[in-house]
Short mmCIF file of C-alpha atoms in Angstrom, two decimals:
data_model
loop_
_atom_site.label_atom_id
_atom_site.label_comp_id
_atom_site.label_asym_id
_atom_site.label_seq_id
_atom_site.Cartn_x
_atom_site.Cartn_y
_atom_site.Cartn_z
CA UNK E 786 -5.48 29.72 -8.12
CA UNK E 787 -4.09 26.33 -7.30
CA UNK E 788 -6.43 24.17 -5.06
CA UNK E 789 -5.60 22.30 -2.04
CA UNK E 790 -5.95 18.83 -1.09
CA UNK E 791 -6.97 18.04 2.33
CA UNK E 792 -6.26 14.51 3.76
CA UNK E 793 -8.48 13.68 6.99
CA UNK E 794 -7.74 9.97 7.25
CA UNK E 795 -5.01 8.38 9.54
CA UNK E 796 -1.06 9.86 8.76
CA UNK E 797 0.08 6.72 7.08
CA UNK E 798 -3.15 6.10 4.67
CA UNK E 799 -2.96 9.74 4.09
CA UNK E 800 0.35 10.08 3.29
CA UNK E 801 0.05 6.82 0.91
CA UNK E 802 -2.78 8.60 -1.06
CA UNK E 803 -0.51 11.95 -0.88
CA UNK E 804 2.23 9.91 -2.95
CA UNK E 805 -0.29 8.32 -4.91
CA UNK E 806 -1.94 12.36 -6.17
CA UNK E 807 1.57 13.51 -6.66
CA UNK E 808 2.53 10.76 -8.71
CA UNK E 809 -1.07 10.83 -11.26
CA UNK E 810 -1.05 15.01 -10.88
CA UNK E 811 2.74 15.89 -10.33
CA UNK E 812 4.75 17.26 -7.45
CA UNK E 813 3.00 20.61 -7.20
CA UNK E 814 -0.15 19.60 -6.11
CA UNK E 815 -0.63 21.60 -2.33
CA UNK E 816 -1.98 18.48 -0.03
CA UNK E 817 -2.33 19.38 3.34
CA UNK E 818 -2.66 16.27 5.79
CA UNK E 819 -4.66 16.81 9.00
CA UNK E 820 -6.11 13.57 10.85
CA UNK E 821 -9.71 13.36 12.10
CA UNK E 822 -9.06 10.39 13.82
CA UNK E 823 -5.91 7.54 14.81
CA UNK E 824 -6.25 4.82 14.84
CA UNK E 825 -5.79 2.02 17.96
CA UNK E 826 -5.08 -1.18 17.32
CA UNK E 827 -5.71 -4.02 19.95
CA UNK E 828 -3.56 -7.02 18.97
CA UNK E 829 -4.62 -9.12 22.45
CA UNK E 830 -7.88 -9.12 20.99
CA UNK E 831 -6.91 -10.02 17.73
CA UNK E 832 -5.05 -12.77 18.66
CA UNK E 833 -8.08 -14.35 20.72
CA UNK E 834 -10.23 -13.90 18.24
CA UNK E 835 -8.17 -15.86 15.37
CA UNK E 836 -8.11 -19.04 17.77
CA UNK E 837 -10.87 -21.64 16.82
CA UNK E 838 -11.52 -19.36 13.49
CA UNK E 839 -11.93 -20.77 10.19
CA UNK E 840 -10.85 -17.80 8.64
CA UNK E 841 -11.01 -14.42 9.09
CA UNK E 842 -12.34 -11.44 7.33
CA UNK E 843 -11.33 -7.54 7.36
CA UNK E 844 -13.14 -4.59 5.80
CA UNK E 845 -10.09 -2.34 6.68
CA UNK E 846 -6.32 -2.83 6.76
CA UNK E 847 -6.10 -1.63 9.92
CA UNK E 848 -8.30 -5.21 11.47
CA UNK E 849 -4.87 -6.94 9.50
CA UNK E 850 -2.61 -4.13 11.67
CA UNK E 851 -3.82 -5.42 14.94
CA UNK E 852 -2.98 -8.96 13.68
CA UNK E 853 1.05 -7.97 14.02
CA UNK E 854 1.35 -10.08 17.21
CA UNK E 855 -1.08 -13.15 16.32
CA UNK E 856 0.25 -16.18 15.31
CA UNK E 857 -1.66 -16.42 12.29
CA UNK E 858 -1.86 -20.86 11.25
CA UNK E 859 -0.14 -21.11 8.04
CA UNK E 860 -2.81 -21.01 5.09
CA UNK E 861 -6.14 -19.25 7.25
CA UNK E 862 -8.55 -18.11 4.82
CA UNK E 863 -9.08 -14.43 4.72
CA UNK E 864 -11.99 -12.42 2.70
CA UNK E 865 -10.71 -8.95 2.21
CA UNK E 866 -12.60 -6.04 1.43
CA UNK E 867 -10.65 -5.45 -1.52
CA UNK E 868 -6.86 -5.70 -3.04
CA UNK E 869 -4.98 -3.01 -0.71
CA UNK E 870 -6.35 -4.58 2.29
CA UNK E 871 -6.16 -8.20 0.39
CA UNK E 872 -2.45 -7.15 0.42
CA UNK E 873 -1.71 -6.69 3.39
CA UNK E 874 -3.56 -10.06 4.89
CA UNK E 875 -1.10 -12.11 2.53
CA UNK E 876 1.82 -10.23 3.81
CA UNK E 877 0.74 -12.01 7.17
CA UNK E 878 0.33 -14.99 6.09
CA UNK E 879 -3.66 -15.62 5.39
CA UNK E 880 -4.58 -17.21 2.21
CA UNK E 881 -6.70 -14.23 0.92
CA UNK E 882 -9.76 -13.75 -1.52
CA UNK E 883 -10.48 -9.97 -2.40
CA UNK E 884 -13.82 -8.59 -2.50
CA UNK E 885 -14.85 -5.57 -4.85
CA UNK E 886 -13.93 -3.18 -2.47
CA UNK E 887 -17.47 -2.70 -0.22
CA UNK E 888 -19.12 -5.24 2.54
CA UNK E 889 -22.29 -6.11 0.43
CA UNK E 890 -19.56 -6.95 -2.25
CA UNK E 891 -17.53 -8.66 -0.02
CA UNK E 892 -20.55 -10.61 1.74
CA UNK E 893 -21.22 -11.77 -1.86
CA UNK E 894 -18.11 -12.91 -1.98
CA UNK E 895 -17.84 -14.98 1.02
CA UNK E 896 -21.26 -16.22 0.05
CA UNK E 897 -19.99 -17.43 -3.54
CA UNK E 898 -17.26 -18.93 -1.98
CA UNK E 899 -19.17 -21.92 0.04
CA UNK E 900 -18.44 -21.74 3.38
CA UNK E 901 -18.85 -25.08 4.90
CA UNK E 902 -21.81 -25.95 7.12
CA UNK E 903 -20.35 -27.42 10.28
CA UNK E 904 -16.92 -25.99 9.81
CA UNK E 905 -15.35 -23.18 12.42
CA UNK E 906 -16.69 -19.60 11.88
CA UNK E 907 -15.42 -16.80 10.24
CA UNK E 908 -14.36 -13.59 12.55
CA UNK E 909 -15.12 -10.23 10.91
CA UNK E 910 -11.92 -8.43 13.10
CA UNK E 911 -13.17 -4.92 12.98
CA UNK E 912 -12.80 -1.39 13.90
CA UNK E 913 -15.27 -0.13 16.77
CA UNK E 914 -17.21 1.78 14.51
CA UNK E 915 -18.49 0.64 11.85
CA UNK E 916 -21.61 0.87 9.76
CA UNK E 917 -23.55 -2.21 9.29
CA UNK E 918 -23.43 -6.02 10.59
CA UNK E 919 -21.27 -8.23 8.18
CA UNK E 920 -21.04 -10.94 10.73
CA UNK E 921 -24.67 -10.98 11.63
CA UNK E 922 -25.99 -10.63 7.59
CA UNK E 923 -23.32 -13.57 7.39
CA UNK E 924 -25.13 -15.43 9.98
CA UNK E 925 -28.42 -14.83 9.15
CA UNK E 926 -27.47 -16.54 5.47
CA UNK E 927 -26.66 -19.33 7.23
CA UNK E 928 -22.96 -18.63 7.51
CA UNK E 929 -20.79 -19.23 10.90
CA UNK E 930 -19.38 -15.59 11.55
CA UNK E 931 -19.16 -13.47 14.49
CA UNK E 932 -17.98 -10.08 15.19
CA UNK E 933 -14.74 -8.75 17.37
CA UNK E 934 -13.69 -5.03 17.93
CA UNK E 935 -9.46 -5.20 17.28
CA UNK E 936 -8.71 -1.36 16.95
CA UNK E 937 -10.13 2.07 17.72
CA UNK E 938 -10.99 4.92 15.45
CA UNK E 939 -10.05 7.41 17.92
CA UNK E 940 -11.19 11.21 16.87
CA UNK E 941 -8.95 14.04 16.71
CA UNK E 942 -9.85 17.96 16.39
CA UNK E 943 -8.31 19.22 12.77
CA UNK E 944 -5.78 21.08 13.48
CA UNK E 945 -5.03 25.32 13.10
CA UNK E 946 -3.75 24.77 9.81
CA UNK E 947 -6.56 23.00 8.12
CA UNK E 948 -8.73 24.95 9.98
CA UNK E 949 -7.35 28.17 8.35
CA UNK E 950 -7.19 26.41 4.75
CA UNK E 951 -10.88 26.23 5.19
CA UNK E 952 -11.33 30.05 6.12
CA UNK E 953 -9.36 31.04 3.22
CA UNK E 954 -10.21 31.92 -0.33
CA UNK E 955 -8.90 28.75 -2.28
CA UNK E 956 -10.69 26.09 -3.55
CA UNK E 957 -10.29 22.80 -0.95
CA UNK E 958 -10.54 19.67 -2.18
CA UNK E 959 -11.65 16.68 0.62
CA UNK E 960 -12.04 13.37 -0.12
CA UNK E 961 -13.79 11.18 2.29
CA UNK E 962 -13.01 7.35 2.91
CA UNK E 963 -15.38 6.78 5.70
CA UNK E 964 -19.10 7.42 6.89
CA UNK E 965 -16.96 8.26 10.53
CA UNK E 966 -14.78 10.95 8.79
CA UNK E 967 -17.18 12.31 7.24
CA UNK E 968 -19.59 12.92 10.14
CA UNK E 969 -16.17 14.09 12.11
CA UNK E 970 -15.20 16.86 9.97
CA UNK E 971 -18.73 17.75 8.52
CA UNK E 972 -19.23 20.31 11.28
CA UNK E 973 -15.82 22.36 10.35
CA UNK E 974 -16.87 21.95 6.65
CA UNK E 975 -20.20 23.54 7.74
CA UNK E 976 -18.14 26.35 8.62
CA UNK E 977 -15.89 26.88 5.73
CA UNK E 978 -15.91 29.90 3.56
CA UNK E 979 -13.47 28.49 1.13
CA UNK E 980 -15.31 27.01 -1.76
CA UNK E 981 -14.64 23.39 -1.69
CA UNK E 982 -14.63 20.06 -3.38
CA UNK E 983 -15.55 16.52 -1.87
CA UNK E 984 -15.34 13.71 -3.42
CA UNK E 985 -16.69 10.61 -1.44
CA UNK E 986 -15.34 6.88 -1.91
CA UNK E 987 -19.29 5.38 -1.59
CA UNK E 988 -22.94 6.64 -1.47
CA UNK E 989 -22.91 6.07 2.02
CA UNK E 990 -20.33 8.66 3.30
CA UNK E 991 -22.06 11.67 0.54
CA UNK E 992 -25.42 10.64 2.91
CA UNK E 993 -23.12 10.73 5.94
CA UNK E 994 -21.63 13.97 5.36
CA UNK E 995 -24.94 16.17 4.88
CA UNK E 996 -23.27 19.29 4.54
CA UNK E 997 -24.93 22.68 4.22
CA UNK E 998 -22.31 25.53 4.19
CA UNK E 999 -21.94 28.33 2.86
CA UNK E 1000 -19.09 26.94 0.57
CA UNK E 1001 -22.03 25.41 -1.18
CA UNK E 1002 -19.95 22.07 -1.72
CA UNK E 1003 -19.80 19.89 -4.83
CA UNK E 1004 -19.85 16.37 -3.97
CA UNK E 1005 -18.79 13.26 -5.79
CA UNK E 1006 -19.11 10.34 -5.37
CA UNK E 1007 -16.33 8.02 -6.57
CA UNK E 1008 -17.30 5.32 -9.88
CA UNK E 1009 -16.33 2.49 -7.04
CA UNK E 1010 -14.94 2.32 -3.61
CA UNK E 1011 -11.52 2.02 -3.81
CA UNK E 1012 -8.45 3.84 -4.51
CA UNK E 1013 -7.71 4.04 -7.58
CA UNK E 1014 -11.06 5.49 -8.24
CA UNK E 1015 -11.04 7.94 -5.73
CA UNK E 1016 -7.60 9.27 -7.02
CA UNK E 1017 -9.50 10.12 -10.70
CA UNK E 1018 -12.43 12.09 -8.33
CA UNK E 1019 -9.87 13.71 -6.56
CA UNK E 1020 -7.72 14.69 -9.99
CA UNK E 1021 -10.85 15.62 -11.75
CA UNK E 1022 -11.79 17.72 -8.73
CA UNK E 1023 -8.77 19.23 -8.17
CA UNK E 1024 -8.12 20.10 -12.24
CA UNK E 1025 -11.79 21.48 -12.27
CA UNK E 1026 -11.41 23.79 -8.55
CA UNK E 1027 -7.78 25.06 -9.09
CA UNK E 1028 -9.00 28.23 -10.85
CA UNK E 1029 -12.00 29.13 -8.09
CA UNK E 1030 -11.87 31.74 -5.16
CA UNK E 1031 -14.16 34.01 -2.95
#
């Protein structure tokens, strides 16, 4: 039996990976979309926090979404955690550098790069949670960078229809972008009776999940944290669990 994909990030990165799976796997792929969390952006915030930077730096696309209503000087340096988000920060206007797609990565990055001692620091604009302290592992490297919360990752219950996929029979396939998603829908796939499949973008959201169901899920973790990657665990997942059922 065919598998289903279910998609527990925010609708509009969800329904970008949706297209992305139905374009690598076809039309006919079942993808269910069911948000664990919105997400909030703050653009007052934003905007104070880009005046006296140096540059800027974002780990999500979402930090460069609360920048809509900052006036953004003409060639600020941004470090992006990797091209999607990269993107997105040129579309605005910042003079971008990608990282490999992960914050040690990306704090290499900035690090190769040279920022100037003396010159204005760089502002990490950030979700409020997050795992880790770029700005202060910045800092203590000798690095001007500080920390600002622009946007919420506001949790939302799945709803009766993903909750029903996961009492079913068919094999469910979940990919997981985020240590937060992962710890918000671990307790319904503690629950689940359908046998499922979960591929995670980084090591750090398989330890977040730390799920023991009955489902007994298969986990993988992506070959590097970013898209592109995730959609090959997510194919080979899906091609490998579209045959299984209780």
């Amino acid at each position: 039996m065919t598998a289903t994909v279910l998609l527990t990030r925010p609708a509009d990165q969800s329904a970008r990976f949706a297209d992305a799976l139905h374009e690598r796997l076809g039309a006919a792929v079942p993808v269910l979309i069911a948000p664990v969390m919105r997400i909030v952006t703050d653009p007052d915030a934003a905007a104070r926090a880009l005046r006296g930077a140096g540059g800027a730096i974002f780990t999500s696309e979402n930090g460069v979404a609360a920048c809509s209503e900052a006036a953004v000087p003409h060639g600020l340096p941004a470090f992006c955690v990797g091209p999607r988000t990269a993107e997105a920060a040129a579309a605005r206007g910042f003079a971008v550098r990608s990282g490999p797609g992960d914050a040690a990565g990306l704090a290499a990055t900035i690090a190769e790069a040279g920022w100037p001692t003396g010159a204005p620091p760089l502002v990490h604009l950030h979700g409020a949670h997050v795992t880790g302290d770029l700005a202060g592992a910045l800092a203590a490297a000798g690095i001007a960078a500080r920390g600002t919360v622009v946007y919420d990752q506001r949790a939302t219950p799945l709803g009766q229809d993903a909750l029903a996929l996961l009492a079913g029979r068919r094999a469910v396939v979940v990919p997981l972008f985020s240590p937060r998603s992962a710890r918000l829908v671990a307790p319904e796939l503690v629950r689940a009776r359908a046998p499922l499949r979960i591929a995670a973008i980084s090591p750090a959201v398989a330890t977040a999940l730390n799920v023991h169901s009955a489902a007994k899920p298969q986990v993988q973790v992506a070959a590097s944290p970013d898209a592109e990657a995730m959609l090959e665990a997510v194919a080979r997942l899906w091609e490998n669990g579209s045959f299984l059922e209780r």
